[in-house]
């Protein structure tokens, strides 16, 4: 049985990564399944447990670490942990199914190193840091302090873009979706 492949999408927060992933599922021509991460952060309005994330308590997250349930996990923001569960990945790829990961930049670099040729890593780049700030303000899901925190982190994370297999600049959403789609289709087809 041919092993399934892993598609890693990383980007600083607010670069349109989730929108691009959703659009790819809507197009629906690439066989892939979304890896639902675990986190100890609280659900936002409209998020469903088990769909957006597996929402865990601090205690449950710690237990999952101790039980070696994660392929990787990161403290993406102070006190806020996110991790890729083995249960989301191993069985699916072993059964020949492809899995797409929406994970932070550090996690993306690490998973690519772990999986090598079986994974493709794609960095979604904002057109500029100023534009990114505008988008985060427009999204209105975070406080001004949280937005500044995310912008500062974005500047740092952009420095890691060279470690990714591909960089897609999201200045035009439709173009970014097409580019990402074609990179994945080409990789899966190989
Ligand atoms: P948010 O809180 O906005 O949903 O996500 C914050 C960040 O955590 C995003 O960059 C998202 O990609 C990242 N993230 C989500 N799941 C994982 C994961 O399993 N591992 C890592 N390392 N980062 C993740």
mmCIF file of C-alpha atoms and ligand atoms in Angstrom:
data_model
loop_
_atom_site.group_PDB
_atom_site.id
_atom_site.type_symbol
_atom_site.label_atom_id
_atom_site.label_comp_id
_atom_site.label_asym_id
_atom_site.label_seq_id
_atom_site.Cartn_x
_atom_site.Cartn_y
_atom_site.Cartn_z
ATOM 1 C CA UNK A 1 0.000 0.000 0.000
ATOM 2 C CA UNK A 2 1.332 3.414 -0.982
ATOM 3 C CA UNK A 3 1.824 5.607 2.081
ATOM 4 C CA UNK A 4 -0.307 8.747 2.339
ATOM 5 C CA UNK A 5 1.463 12.090 2.262
ATOM 6 C CA UNK A 6 1.529 14.995 4.636
ATOM 7 C CA UNK A 7 0.926 18.583 3.583
ATOM 8 C CA UNK A 8 2.183 21.212 6.029
ATOM 9 C CA UNK A 9 0.748 24.716 5.808
ATOM 10 C CA UNK A 10 2.325 27.304 8.082
ATOM 11 C CA UNK A 11 2.080 31.061 8.277
ATOM 12 C CA UNK A 12 2.126 33.847 10.754
ATOM 13 C CA UNK A 13 -1.333 34.316 12.254
ATOM 14 C CA UNK A 14 -3.739 36.260 10.023
ATOM 15 C CA UNK A 15 -2.080 35.486 6.687
ATOM 16 C CA UNK A 16 -5.120 33.684 5.303
ATOM 17 C CA UNK A 17 -3.880 30.169 5.964
ATOM 18 C CA UNK A 18 -7.207 28.821 7.277
ATOM 19 C CA UNK A 19 -9.136 30.525 4.451
ATOM 20 C CA UNK A 20 -6.851 28.910 1.879
ATOM 21 C CA UNK A 21 -7.216 25.464 3.470
ATOM 22 C CA UNK A 22 -11.014 25.823 3.562
ATOM 23 C CA UNK A 23 -11.052 26.835 -0.100
ATOM 24 C CA UNK A 24 -9.018 23.747 -1.024
ATOM 25 C CA UNK A 25 -11.560 21.503 0.713
ATOM 26 C CA UNK A 26 -14.373 23.314 -1.092
ATOM 27 C CA UNK A 27 -12.675 22.684 -4.441
ATOM 28 C CA UNK A 28 -12.550 19.083 -3.273
ATOM 29 C CA UNK A 29 -10.453 17.561 -6.048
ATOM 30 C CA UNK A 30 -7.473 16.710 -3.838
ATOM 31 C CA UNK A 31 -7.932 13.704 -1.570
ATOM 32 C CA UNK A 32 -6.753 14.880 1.859
ATOM 33 C CA UNK A 33 -8.041 15.006 5.408
ATOM 34 C CA UNK A 34 -7.599 17.788 7.942
ATOM 35 C CA UNK A 35 -5.543 16.989 11.027
ATOM 36 C CA UNK A 36 -7.474 18.352 14.007
ATOM 37 C CA UNK A 37 -4.907 19.642 16.507
ATOM 38 C CA UNK A 38 -5.225 19.660 20.271
ATOM 39 C CA UNK A 39 -5.006 22.935 22.194
ATOM 40 C CA UNK A 40 -5.506 24.185 25.718
ATOM 41 C CA UNK A 41 -6.878 27.534 24.538
ATOM 42 C CA UNK A 42 -10.578 28.318 24.915
ATOM 43 C CA UNK A 43 -12.858 27.891 21.888
ATOM 44 C CA UNK A 44 -13.718 31.075 19.963
ATOM 45 C CA UNK A 45 -17.278 31.808 18.876
ATOM 46 C CA UNK A 46 -18.250 29.377 16.132
ATOM 47 C CA UNK A 47 -15.569 26.798 16.908
ATOM 48 C CA UNK A 48 -16.643 23.222 17.574
ATOM 49 C CA UNK A 49 -14.743 20.719 19.709
ATOM 50 C CA UNK A 50 -13.353 17.906 17.590
ATOM 51 C CA UNK A 51 -13.763 19.925 14.368
ATOM 52 C CA UNK A 52 -11.698 23.105 14.775
ATOM 53 C CA UNK A 53 -9.573 21.638 17.551
ATOM 54 C CA UNK A 54 -9.687 19.048 20.279
ATOM 55 C CA UNK A 55 -10.079 21.510 23.155
ATOM 56 C CA UNK A 56 -8.258 20.148 26.202
ATOM 57 C CA UNK A 57 -7.844 21.384 29.740
ATOM 58 C CA UNK A 58 -4.296 22.246 30.871
ATOM 59 C CA UNK A 59 -4.276 18.978 32.785
ATOM 60 C CA UNK A 60 -5.454 16.882 29.828
ATOM 61 C CA UNK A 61 -2.886 18.542 27.551
ATOM 62 C CA UNK A 62 -0.096 17.733 30.033
ATOM 63 C CA UNK A 63 -1.298 14.153 30.248
ATOM 64 C CA UNK A 64 -1.253 13.825 26.451
ATOM 65 C CA UNK A 65 2.365 15.057 26.428
ATOM 66 C CA UNK A 66 3.314 12.560 29.145
ATOM 67 C CA UNK A 67 1.603 9.744 27.228
ATOM 68 C CA UNK A 68 3.591 10.580 24.083
ATOM 69 C CA UNK A 69 0.414 11.294 22.132
ATOM 70 C CA UNK A 70 1.932 14.156 20.123
ATOM 71 C CA UNK A 71 4.023 14.087 16.957
ATOM 72 C CA UNK A 72 4.964 17.647 17.923
ATOM 73 C CA UNK A 73 3.598 20.371 20.154
ATOM 74 C CA UNK A 74 4.501 24.011 20.702
ATOM 75 C CA UNK A 75 3.754 26.756 23.179
ATOM 76 C CA UNK A 76 2.638 29.052 20.349
ATOM 77 C CA UNK A 77 1.672 31.862 22.753
ATOM 78 C CA UNK A 78 2.640 32.099 26.427
ATOM 79 C CA UNK A 79 0.711 29.385 28.255
ATOM 80 C CA UNK A 80 -1.158 28.370 25.074
ATOM 81 C CA UNK A 81 -0.185 24.994 23.683
ATOM 82 C CA UNK A 82 -1.032 23.398 20.346
ATOM 83 C CA UNK A 83 -0.078 19.924 19.222
ATOM 84 C CA UNK A 84 -0.421 17.457 16.363
ATOM 85 C CA UNK A 85 -1.817 14.175 17.664
ATOM 86 C CA UNK A 86 -0.365 10.873 16.451
ATOM 87 C CA UNK A 87 -3.948 9.596 16.255
ATOM 88 C CA UNK A 88 -4.700 12.204 13.543
ATOM 89 C CA UNK A 89 -1.744 11.169 11.417
ATOM 90 C CA UNK A 90 -0.337 7.665 11.679
ATOM 91 C CA UNK A 91 -3.342 5.476 10.822
ATOM 92 C CA UNK A 92 -4.372 7.683 7.939
ATOM 93 C CA UNK A 93 -0.998 7.853 6.212
ATOM 94 C CA UNK A 94 -0.497 4.121 6.813
ATOM 95 C CA UNK A 95 -3.834 3.552 5.046
ATOM 96 C CA UNK A 96 -2.669 5.635 2.072
ATOM 97 C CA UNK A 97 -4.691 8.745 2.956
ATOM 98 C CA UNK A 98 -3.170 12.238 2.725
ATOM 99 C CA UNK A 99 -3.314 14.601 5.686
ATOM 100 C CA UNK A 100 -3.064 18.387 5.770
ATOM 101 C CA UNK A 101 -1.694 20.183 8.842
ATOM 102 C CA UNK A 102 -2.377 23.812 9.762
ATOM 103 C CA UNK A 103 0.417 24.428 12.248
ATOM 104 C CA UNK A 104 2.676 27.223 13.423
ATOM 105 C CA UNK A 105 5.976 27.999 11.723
ATOM 106 C CA UNK A 106 8.209 26.235 14.249
ATOM 107 C CA UNK A 107 5.979 23.152 14.197
ATOM 108 C CA UNK A 108 5.999 23.214 10.394
ATOM 109 C CA UNK A 109 9.796 23.250 10.232
ATOM 110 C CA UNK A 110 9.994 20.392 12.767
ATOM 111 C CA UNK A 111 7.420 18.128 11.094
ATOM 112 C CA UNK A 112 9.095 18.603 7.705
ATOM 113 C CA UNK A 113 12.427 17.559 9.250
ATOM 114 C CA UNK A 114 10.795 14.490 10.802
ATOM 115 C CA UNK A 115 8.938 13.345 7.675
ATOM 116 C CA UNK A 116 11.348 14.418 4.916
ATOM 117 C CA UNK A 117 10.231 13.377 1.432
ATOM 118 C CA UNK A 118 6.850 12.208 2.680
ATOM 119 C CA UNK A 119 5.843 15.795 3.467
ATOM 120 C CA UNK A 120 5.662 19.060 1.563
ATOM 121 C CA UNK A 121 5.891 22.290 3.543
ATOM 122 C CA UNK A 122 4.266 25.514 2.341
ATOM 123 C CA UNK A 123 4.745 28.928 3.949
ATOM 124 C CA UNK A 124 1.955 31.471 3.372
ATOM 125 C CA UNK A 125 3.532 34.928 3.339
ATOM 126 C CA UNK A 126 1.650 38.175 4.016
ATOM 127 C CA UNK A 127 2.153 40.908 1.391
ATOM 128 C CA UNK A 128 3.553 43.130 4.160
ATOM 129 C CA UNK A 129 3.570 43.428 7.936
ATOM 130 C CA UNK A 130 1.345 46.532 7.705
ATOM 131 C CA UNK A 131 -1.238 44.661 5.650
ATOM 132 C CA UNK A 132 -1.135 41.829 8.171
ATOM 133 C CA UNK A 133 -1.901 44.259 11.013
ATOM 134 C CA UNK A 134 -4.840 45.659 9.011
ATOM 135 C CA UNK A 135 -6.234 42.146 8.482
ATOM 136 C CA UNK A 136 -5.967 41.211 12.142
ATOM 137 C CA UNK A 137 -7.774 44.423 13.144
ATOM 138 C CA UNK A 138 -10.458 43.695 10.533
ATOM 139 C CA UNK A 139 -10.957 40.146 11.808
ATOM 140 C CA UNK A 140 -11.808 41.623 15.208
ATOM 141 C CA UNK A 141 -11.283 38.387 17.128
ATOM 142 C CA UNK A 142 -8.332 39.657 19.193
ATOM 143 C CA UNK A 143 -7.621 42.534 21.566
ATOM 144 C CA UNK A 144 -5.189 45.301 20.447
ATOM 145 C CA UNK A 145 -2.499 43.795 22.724
ATOM 146 C CA UNK A 146 -3.001 40.356 21.205
ATOM 147 C CA UNK A 147 -2.770 41.877 17.713
ATOM 148 C CA UNK A 148 0.575 43.561 18.496
ATOM 149 C CA UNK A 149 1.808 40.274 19.945
ATOM 150 C CA UNK A 150 0.843 38.446 16.748
ATOM 151 C CA UNK A 151 2.428 41.097 14.483
ATOM 152 C CA UNK A 152 5.716 40.959 16.415
ATOM 153 C CA UNK A 153 5.717 37.209 16.181
ATOM 154 C CA UNK A 154 4.958 37.359 12.448
ATOM 155 C CA UNK A 155 8.072 39.442 11.801
ATOM 156 C CA UNK A 156 10.134 36.812 13.609
ATOM 157 C CA UNK A 157 8.449 33.905 11.819
ATOM 158 C CA UNK A 158 8.950 35.357 8.334
ATOM 159 C CA UNK A 159 12.656 34.740 8.951
ATOM 160 C CA UNK A 160 11.953 30.977 8.829
ATOM 161 C CA UNK A 161 10.223 31.054 5.438
ATOM 162 C CA UNK A 162 13.449 29.956 3.700
ATOM 163 C CA UNK A 163 13.272 26.616 5.501
ATOM 164 C CA UNK A 164 10.028 25.717 3.709
ATOM 165 C CA UNK A 165 9.766 23.842 0.400
ATOM 166 C CA UNK A 166 7.499 26.558 -1.050
ATOM 167 C CA UNK A 167 6.508 30.141 -0.246
ATOM 168 C CA UNK A 168 3.128 31.471 -1.429
ATOM 169 C CA UNK A 169 2.570 35.226 -1.095
ATOM 170 C CA UNK A 170 -1.048 35.960 -0.254
ATOM 171 C CA UNK A 171 -1.599 39.367 -1.860
ATOM 172 C CA UNK A 172 -4.435 38.068 -4.040
ATOM 173 C CA UNK A 173 -6.464 35.352 -2.321
ATOM 174 C CA UNK A 174 -7.647 33.555 -5.482
ATOM 175 C CA UNK A 175 -4.115 33.464 -6.841
ATOM 176 C CA UNK A 176 -2.773 32.169 -3.509
ATOM 177 C CA UNK A 177 -5.427 29.418 -3.460
ATOM 178 C CA UNK A 178 -4.556 28.335 -7.012
ATOM 179 C CA UNK A 179 -0.831 28.352 -6.301
ATOM 180 C CA UNK A 180 -1.223 26.329 -3.103
ATOM 181 C CA UNK A 181 -3.584 23.919 -4.854
ATOM 182 C CA UNK A 182 -1.121 23.320 -7.688
ATOM 183 C CA UNK A 183 1.827 22.745 -5.333
ATOM 184 C CA UNK A 184 -0.177 20.114 -3.422
ATOM 185 C CA UNK A 185 -1.636 18.459 -6.542
ATOM 186 C CA UNK A 186 1.846 18.189 -8.008
ATOM 187 C CA UNK A 187 3.242 16.734 -4.787
ATOM 188 C CA UNK A 188 0.434 14.210 -4.295
ATOM 189 C CA UNK A 189 0.628 13.159 -7.909
ATOM 190 C CA UNK A 190 4.286 12.256 -7.637
HETATM 191 P P1 LIG B 1 -5.294 29.961 16.590
HETATM 192 O O1 LIG B 1 -5.280 30.113 18.077
HETATM 193 O O2 LIG B 1 -5.376 31.273 15.865
HETATM 194 O O3 LIG B 1 -6.320 28.963 16.118
HETATM 195 O O4 LIG B 1 -3.908 29.304 16.170
HETATM 196 C C1 LIG B 1 -2.713 29.857 16.553
HETATM 197 C C2 LIG B 1 -1.572 29.176 15.838
HETATM 198 O O5 LIG B 1 -1.389 27.833 16.308
HETATM 199 C C3 LIG B 1 -1.740 29.070 14.319
HETATM 200 O O6 LIG B 1 -0.546 29.521 13.706
HETATM 201 C C4 LIG B 1 -1.937 27.603 14.106
HETATM 202 O O7 LIG B 1 -1.459 27.211 12.832
HETATM 203 C C5 LIG B 1 -1.088 27.030 15.206
HETATM 204 N N1 LIG B 1 -1.385 25.605 15.453
HETATM 205 C C6 LIG B 1 -2.586 24.993 15.366
HETATM 206 N N2 LIG B 1 -2.467 23.705 15.608
HETATM 207 C C7 LIG B 1 -1.153 23.455 15.813
HETATM 208 C C8 LIG B 1 -0.394 22.270 16.102
HETATM 209 O O8 LIG B 1 -0.900 21.157 16.200
HETATM 210 N N3 LIG B 1 0.939 22.426 16.274
HETATM 211 C C9 LIG B 1 1.553 23.616 16.165
HETATM 212 N N4 LIG B 1 2.870 23.652 16.337
HETATM 213 N N5 LIG B 1 0.875 24.753 15.902
HETATM 214 C C10 LIG B 1 -0.457 24.670 15.726
#
